[in-house]
């Protein structure tokens, strides 16, 4: 089920949200092992780089794939102020407005990530980087051939402008990244220096170095947040082509893209045109795919995948259905019960509300057995804790024992398992007892607290599919005496209420990064983001123990240490249930018209078709689409 799906997974832009950090610790530099003032082609948070300085291209690139053709899709993921339903601005760097997904492809950054490493960056706009002895200053020599789409060279002054402006006026998820960047200075016509505060860590540095670079000249006489439908020139492989606001947008591959034969981009981005279609109705979106209006689709609705893909084009092979592995990124789909409202502040209440969802019955009767019950905000990753804490985990948590829930020191919390009847009396009795312990008892026809206030809950949704899947849960809440309802609103109202935290309960889904750090985790789980508009701390959680663990994650000096500390955080999050895990999928469901080529083996951390697939003329002619 796709619900507020913000899967931040694009090549370099998509790792932004999970990369920023600011710690009081000394910078943890595996970089510190690199000789100071030595020009580098890449950096890694932990360990060695996979690719040497003279690498010709990434291993997953295909130099023989033909260029041309088009891919038309409705997007399965988006970021920042982007919307899959409509757009009214081409500026994705601010909080205001709705930008079209994939517009990030217009922009390059100083460095870029690979899709087959979890925590490495390689030079992109920069030709080399040089680090000072203390790891607080990074000097970049820009590639002389780098050009924006308007023909202007990418200058050090553009880099300085971008960092300064986004830090002051950018979308919160971007400004978080560079919180510890103190100054960016153009040294000469090719070199720019980024100076950090001295409290940064390596993952924070990595995140700050993949900020998209914008041209200063474009904003002369313009307010940064009010560029509207003017295209902000970028130095990336794409430019904006035709569009009709709210209906479609086409991105065209730049024939003059300066980086086409650079190792970080060579053999990638094969389509001539990438067209994104916008639909407000899920059924209309599916019918457009069946009619061939769109040619690639990732399906999030289990009912549709099980029942709606038996049509002539799938039967005769013109459309292929594939169940593909999920990338190795932590992901979660969770409920957020808004703790800014008093009735949701007690963990016993949140546990009881979760018990009203009979996953076993729902999966068997409504989701065709295609889903799994999720236990963790870090599903699909090494960060998910299992069983009792290991000695290494206890060593992390014991000094914080007074600030952590006692349950975190025992067997990790897992979802209750029902009898599959849809009305498991044992589970519901336990839920009722938890509500009573939290001060909610029967009175006046429903649950009331000591003040006589009725327990009310409105589940806010933007997708009617949630009504189909979760109405039974709302009915169960009513059986317990809760004045519960589910309300579907249009996308604009949903976005406004979500941004302003004007809801009781919502469902949200995210795909996170592989090297989480303090500020990136704080966006979802930290006290600093509890009331900050535009952050993703929808539950409004604020806990000193969680904040302390987030700081410890930020101080990890090896991937093994990072995994241990993230598992400790997972234990505490699952004991607290601020974010209540919901469901997860073992595979992603993809359907596409049989007119594309694609790699036999996908890179492990992400596999965007926009970058890796190509148009196959022979296949297209064979199905009458040539």
PDB file of C-alpha atoms in Angstrom, residues 21 28 53 64 70 85-86 154 197 242 249 317 451 487 528 535 557 576 603-604 613:
ATOM      1  CA  UNK A  21      24.646  14.862  11.524  1.00  0.00           C
ATOM      2  CA  UNK A  28      35.073  10.138  13.409  1.00  0.00           C
ATOM      3  CA  UNK A  53      40.844   6.688  -8.827  1.00  0.00           C
ATOM      4  CA  UNK A  64      26.314  -1.015 -24.758  1.00  0.00           C
ATOM      5  CA  UNK A  70      10.995   7.074 -23.612  1.00  0.00           C
ATOM      6  CA  UNK A  85      -0.665  13.974  -7.708  1.00  0.00           C
ATOM      7  CA  UNK A  86      -0.026  17.433  -9.149  1.00  0.00           C
ATOM      8  CA  UNK A 154      29.600  25.885 -12.724  1.00  0.00           C
ATOM      9  CA  UNK A 197      32.078  23.639  12.628  1.00  0.00           C
ATOM     10  CA  UNK A 242       7.018  19.735 -22.371  1.00  0.00           C
ATOM     11  CA  UNK A 249       5.923  16.606 -17.273  1.00  0.00           C
ATOM     12  CA  UNK A 317       3.139 -11.152 -23.121  1.00  0.00           C
ATOM     13  CA  UNK A 451     -12.047  14.287  33.580  1.00  0.00           C
ATOM     14  CA  UNK A 487     -11.770  10.315   7.018  1.00  0.00           C
ATOM     15  CA  UNK A 528      14.440  18.780  17.876  1.00  0.00           C
ATOM     16  CA  UNK A 535       9.968  17.519   9.403  1.00  0.00           C
ATOM     17  CA  UNK A 557      33.535   4.622  14.228  1.00  0.00           C
ATOM     18  CA  UNK A 576       8.066   3.086  23.059  1.00  0.00           C
ATOM     19  CA  UNK A 603      22.801  -3.101  -7.722  1.00  0.00           C
ATOM     20  CA  UNK A 604      21.938  -3.918  -4.130  1.00  0.00           C
ATOM     21  CA  UNK A 613      16.818   0.555 -18.061  1.00  0.00           C
TER      22      UNK A 613
END
